Amino acid sequence: MKGLVKRERTEGLWMEKVPMPEVGDHEVLIKTRKTSICGTDLHIYKWDAWAQKTIPVPMVIGHEFMGEIAALGKNVKGLKEGDRVCGEGHIVCGQCPNCRMGRKHVCMHTKGLGVNRSGCFAEYFVLPAENVFPLPASVSDDLGAIFDPYGNAVHTALSFNLVGEDVLITGAGPIGIMAAAVARQAGARHVVVTDLNDYRLDLAKKMGATHAVNIKNTSLDEAMRSLGIDYGFTVGLEMSGHPNGLATLTEK
């Protein structure tokens, strides 16, 4: 089969023939139908300092996907061949103190799909069955492929009770825009998104942002006045990854 491989310790990726993965007793073989590109994949492509100390070479990359089950390990229950699925790309040990306390999201031995083990940018890949989730027919392939970043937006936004709150989101990337939609659906009064990219800000408005502010042209104070926010925002979500974004949150 073909896969997109980080073959060498330098910038770039290579489309190559790779072996069909073997399916363990508790694993599922997934035929990839759709994938999406994460910023992590760009770090790996560029071979920056983080990638150099993290990524084993050679390895198939990619962790955002939807697909269909092609085969099941002998101990897998509750799934069947042909199921449309997406999945959680963080593979936990289940044995460390955090896992045993129900805090698997901070497993001490987490392995990332497409980061520490072969990923989904291939025709087929394997994932533990407990990480695989069937998709209802109402969810399209395109939407199923972005459930990973959408989950980031959901869990971040819903860390707060947002009913009636005024929310500032710095950064109109995919996760920031999805967080704006979640915040509005969760009952936020105003959702203000900042960025430097007008195209992304337009998307944020389409997804429910009350106000989208290009901070090159408009001050955040001006936007706050137009919405009647004179006491500051009550919830802030930093989604840009830029130090200035965090500074803006603490100021407003």
Short mmCIF file of C-alpha atoms in Angstrom, two decimals:
data_model
loop_
_atom_site.label_atom_id
_atom_site.label_comp_id
_atom_site.label_asym_id
_atom_site.label_seq_id
_atom_site.Cartn_x
_atom_site.Cartn_y
_atom_site.Cartn_z
CA MET A 1 0.00 0.00 0.00
CA LYS A 2 1.00 3.66 -0.26
CA GLY A 3 1.74 5.97 2.65
CA LEU A 4 3.02 9.49 3.27
CA VAL A 5 6.29 8.93 5.09
CA LYS A 6 8.76 11.03 7.02
CA ARG A 7 11.67 9.16 5.51
CA GLU A 8 14.63 11.41 6.27
CA ARG A 9 15.70 13.78 9.03
CA THR A 10 15.20 16.86 6.90
CA GLU A 11 12.38 18.99 5.52
CA GLY A 12 9.88 17.11 3.38
CA LEU A 13 7.62 14.06 3.15
CA TRP A 14 7.74 11.12 0.76
CA MET A 15 4.94 9.08 -0.82
CA GLU A 16 6.17 5.49 -0.66
CA LYS A 17 5.09 1.88 -0.66
CA VAL A 18 4.82 0.73 2.95
CA PRO A 19 3.91 -2.64 4.50
CA MET A 20 0.30 -3.44 5.33
CA PRO A 21 0.04 -3.16 9.14
CA GLU A 22 -0.61 -6.25 11.23
CA VAL A 23 -3.77 -6.22 13.34
CA GLY A 24 -3.35 -7.05 17.03
CA ASP A 25 -5.95 -8.95 19.05
CA HIS A 26 -7.41 -5.73 20.46
CA GLU A 27 -6.91 -3.57 17.38
CA VAL A 28 -8.89 -2.51 14.33
CA LEU A 29 -7.61 -2.20 10.76
CA ILE A 30 -9.04 0.97 9.22
CA LYS A 31 -9.24 1.79 5.52
CA THR A 32 -8.64 5.52 5.27
CA ARG A 33 -11.34 7.50 3.45
CA LYS A 34 -10.68 11.10 4.50
CA THR A 35 -7.92 12.85 6.43
CA SER A 36 -7.25 16.40 7.52
CA ILE A 37 -3.96 18.20 8.03
CA CYS A 38 -2.96 19.33 11.52
CA GLY A 39 -0.36 21.91 12.46
CA THR A 40 1.57 19.00 13.93
CA ASP A 41 1.91 17.54 10.43
CA LEU A 42 3.39 20.84 9.23
CA HIS A 43 5.92 20.78 12.08
CA ILE A 44 6.92 17.28 10.97
CA TYR A 45 7.13 18.34 7.32
CA LYS A 46 9.34 21.33 8.20
CA TRP A 47 11.42 19.22 10.58
CA ASP A 48 11.60 21.91 13.26
CA ALA A 49 13.22 21.54 16.68
CA TRP A 50 10.15 19.83 18.18
CA ALA A 51 9.95 17.30 15.34
CA GLN A 52 13.66 16.56 15.51
CA LYS A 53 13.43 15.47 19.15
CA THR A 54 10.06 13.71 18.86
CA ILE A 55 9.50 11.94 15.54
CA PRO A 56 10.99 8.50 14.79
CA VAL A 57 12.24 8.12 11.22
CA PRO A 58 11.02 6.55 8.98
CA MET A 59 7.32 6.68 9.87
CA VAL A 60 3.92 7.25 8.24
CA ILE A 61 2.47 10.46 9.69
CA GLY A 62 -1.10 11.77 10.19
CA HIS A 63 -3.66 11.50 12.98
CA GLU A 64 -6.89 13.23 11.84
CA PHE A 65 -9.10 10.86 9.84
CA MET A 66 -12.28 9.00 9.13
CA GLY A 67 -12.49 5.64 7.45
CA GLU A 68 -14.14 2.26 7.49
CA ILE A 69 -13.24 -0.89 9.37
CA ALA A 70 -11.48 -3.41 7.14
CA ALA A 71 -10.61 -6.05 9.76
CA LEU A 72 -10.94 -6.72 13.48
CA GLY A 73 -8.65 -8.31 16.03
CA LYS A 74 -10.02 -11.51 17.53
CA ASN A 75 -10.86 -9.90 20.89
CA VAL A 76 -12.66 -6.82 19.53
CA LYS A 77 -16.34 -6.48 20.43
CA GLY A 78 -19.00 -3.95 19.48
CA LEU A 79 -17.57 -3.07 16.07
CA LYS A 80 -17.89 -4.73 12.68
CA GLU A 81 -16.30 -4.64 9.25
CA GLY A 82 -17.65 -1.83 7.09
CA ASP A 83 -18.44 0.50 10.00
CA ARG A 84 -17.69 4.15 9.25
CA VAL A 85 -15.46 5.36 12.06
CA CYS A 86 -13.28 8.11 13.41
CA GLY A 87 -10.92 7.78 16.34
CA GLU A 88 -8.87 9.18 19.18
CA GLY A 89 -5.22 9.44 18.20
CA HIS A 90 -3.77 9.46 21.73
CA ILE A 91 -3.03 5.87 22.68
CA VAL A 92 -2.69 5.38 26.42
CA CYS A 93 -1.07 2.66 28.49
CA GLY A 94 -4.00 1.98 30.84
CA GLN A 95 -1.60 1.04 33.65
CA CYS A 96 0.09 4.21 34.91
CA PRO A 97 -1.26 6.01 38.02
CA ASN A 98 -3.09 8.60 35.92
CA CYS A 99 -4.80 5.98 33.75
CA ARG A 100 -5.81 3.97 36.82
CA MET A 101 -7.35 7.10 38.36
CA GLY A 102 -9.43 7.71 35.23
CA ARG A 103 -7.21 10.52 33.95
CA LYS A 104 -6.22 8.91 30.68
CA HIS A 105 -5.91 12.31 29.01
CA VAL A 106 -2.72 12.78 31.05
CA CYS A 107 -1.37 9.24 30.68
CA MET A 108 2.32 9.20 31.53
CA HIS A 109 3.09 6.99 28.51
CA THR A 110 0.81 8.37 25.79
CA LYS A 111 1.76 7.46 22.23
CA GLY A 112 0.45 9.64 19.43
CA LEU A 113 -0.86 8.24 16.15
CA GLY A 114 1.37 9.64 13.42
CA VAL A 115 3.70 11.11 16.04
CA ASN A 116 5.14 8.18 17.98
CA ARG A 117 3.70 5.34 15.90
CA SER A 118 2.64 4.84 12.28
CA GLY A 119 -0.24 7.15 11.35
CA CYS A 120 -3.27 7.50 9.12
CA PHE A 121 -1.78 9.13 6.01
CA ALA A 122 -1.81 5.73 4.32
CA GLU A 123 -4.33 3.46 2.66
CA TYR A 124 -4.69 1.43 5.87
CA PHE A 125 -3.61 1.79 9.49
CA VAL A 126 -4.33 0.19 12.86
CA LEU A 127 -5.71 1.64 16.08
CA PRO A 128 -6.74 0.09 19.41
CA ALA A 129 -10.44 -0.73 19.34
CA GLU A 130 -11.10 1.39 22.44
CA ASN A 131 -9.93 4.41 20.44
CA VAL A 132 -12.38 3.82 17.57
CA PHE A 133 -15.87 5.36 17.41
CA PRO A 134 -18.61 4.63 14.86
CA LEU A 135 -19.96 7.61 12.92
CA PRO A 136 -23.72 8.01 12.49
CA ALA A 137 -25.04 8.33 8.94
CA SER A 138 -25.90 11.98 9.64
CA VAL A 139 -22.19 12.84 9.92
CA SER A 140 -20.48 13.30 6.55
CA ASP A 141 -17.04 11.94 5.75
CA ASP A 142 -15.66 15.50 5.66
CA LEU A 143 -16.98 16.29 9.14
CA GLY A 144 -15.88 12.94 10.51
CA ALA A 145 -12.32 13.69 9.43
CA ILE A 146 -12.14 16.81 11.63
CA PHE A 147 -13.60 15.37 14.83
CA ASP A 148 -10.10 15.38 16.38
CA PRO A 149 -9.62 19.19 16.26
CA TYR A 150 -13.34 19.70 16.87
CA GLY A 151 -12.93 17.75 20.09
CA ASN A 152 -10.20 20.18 21.14
CA ALA A 153 -12.61 23.06 20.60
CA VAL A 154 -15.47 21.35 22.44
CA HIS A 155 -13.47 20.33 25.50
CA THR A 156 -11.75 23.72 25.77
CA ALA A 157 -14.90 25.80 25.38
CA LEU A 158 -17.00 23.61 27.65
CA SER A 159 -14.46 23.87 30.46
CA PHE A 160 -16.60 26.86 31.44
CA ASN A 161 -20.30 27.48 32.01
CA LEU A 162 -20.81 29.84 29.07
CA VAL A 163 -24.46 30.80 29.49
CA GLY A 164 -24.66 34.60 29.34
CA GLU A 165 -20.87 35.02 29.30
CA ASP A 166 -18.82 37.33 27.09
CA VAL A 167 -16.13 35.23 25.41
CA LEU A 168 -12.91 36.41 23.77
CA ILE A 169 -11.16 33.97 21.41
CA THR A 170 -7.71 34.99 20.17
CA GLY A 171 -6.98 33.22 16.90
CA ALA A 172 -9.35 32.33 14.06
CA GLY A 173 -7.73 29.10 13.01
CA PRO A 174 -9.88 25.99 12.63
CA ILE A 175 -10.01 25.23 16.36
CA GLY A 176 -10.66 28.85 17.30
CA ILE A 177 -13.51 29.09 14.79
CA MET A 178 -15.03 25.83 15.99
CA ALA A 179 -14.73 27.04 19.59
CA ALA A 180 -16.70 30.14 18.59
CA ALA A 181 -19.49 27.95 17.25
CA VAL A 182 -19.49 25.82 20.41
CA ALA A 183 -19.55 28.89 22.66
CA ARG A 184 -22.55 30.33 20.85
CA GLN A 185 -24.43 27.04 20.96
CA ALA A 186 -23.61 26.76 24.67
CA GLY A 187 -25.35 30.07 25.37
CA ALA A 188 -22.62 32.72 25.39
CA ARG A 189 -23.92 36.28 25.05
CA HIS A 190 -21.09 37.71 22.96
CA VAL A 191 -18.30 35.77 21.22
CA VAL A 192 -15.50 37.99 19.90
CA VAL A 193 -12.76 36.47 17.74
CA THR A 194 -9.50 38.25 16.88
CA ASP A 195 -7.05 37.50 14.08
CA LEU A 196 -5.02 39.16 11.31
CA ASN A 197 -6.63 37.22 8.44
CA ASP A 198 -9.89 38.63 7.04
CA TYR A 199 -10.82 35.36 5.33
CA ARG A 200 -10.61 33.47 8.61
CA LEU A 201 -12.50 36.20 10.42
CA ASP A 202 -15.32 35.96 7.87
CA LEU A 203 -15.49 32.22 8.57
CA ALA A 204 -15.67 32.94 12.29
CA LYS A 205 -18.70 35.18 11.75
CA LYS A 206 -20.39 32.52 9.64
CA MET A 207 -19.83 30.07 12.49
CA GLY A 208 -21.52 32.30 15.05
CA ALA A 209 -18.99 34.86 16.28
CA THR A 210 -20.76 38.02 17.42
CA HIS A 211 -17.83 40.16 16.35
CA ALA A 212 -14.69 39.36 14.35
CA VAL A 213 -11.85 41.81 14.85
CA ASN A 214 -8.84 42.27 12.60
CA ILE A 215 -6.47 43.75 15.13
CA LYS A 216 -4.42 45.36 12.35
CA ASN A 217 -7.33 47.69 11.59
CA THR A 218 -9.59 47.78 14.64
CA SER A 219 -8.80 47.98 18.32
CA LEU A 220 -10.34 45.43 20.61
CA ASP A 221 -11.48 48.28 22.85
CA GLU A 222 -13.55 49.66 19.97
CA ALA A 223 -15.20 46.29 19.45
CA MET A 224 -15.96 46.01 23.15
CA ARG A 225 -17.60 49.43 23.19
CA SER A 226 -19.76 48.56 20.19
CA LEU A 227 -21.07 45.52 22.06
CA GLY A 228 -21.57 47.32 25.35
CA ILE A 229 -18.83 45.38 27.12
CA ASP A 230 -17.38 47.85 29.58
CA TYR A 231 -16.09 45.50 32.29
CA GLY A 232 -13.97 43.12 30.22
CA PHE A 233 -14.54 39.60 28.97
CA THR A 234 -15.55 36.92 31.44
CA VAL A 235 -14.06 33.96 29.53
CA GLY A 236 -10.95 33.90 27.34
CA LEU A 237 -9.74 31.16 25.00
CA GLU A 238 -6.25 31.48 23.50
CA MET A 239 -6.28 29.70 20.13
CA SER A 240 -3.55 31.47 18.16
CA GLY A 241 -0.44 29.95 19.71
CA HIS A 242 1.15 33.41 19.70
CA PRO A 243 2.41 35.09 22.90
CA ASN A 244 0.51 38.27 22.00
CA GLY A 245 -2.74 36.33 22.16
CA LEU A 246 -2.18 35.37 25.78
CA ALA A 247 -1.23 38.96 26.61
CA THR A 248 -4.49 40.18 25.05
CA LEU A 249 -6.51 37.75 27.17
CA THR A 250 -4.95 38.92 30.41
CA GLU A 251 -5.46 42.58 29.47
CA LYS A 252 -9.14 42.25 28.51
#
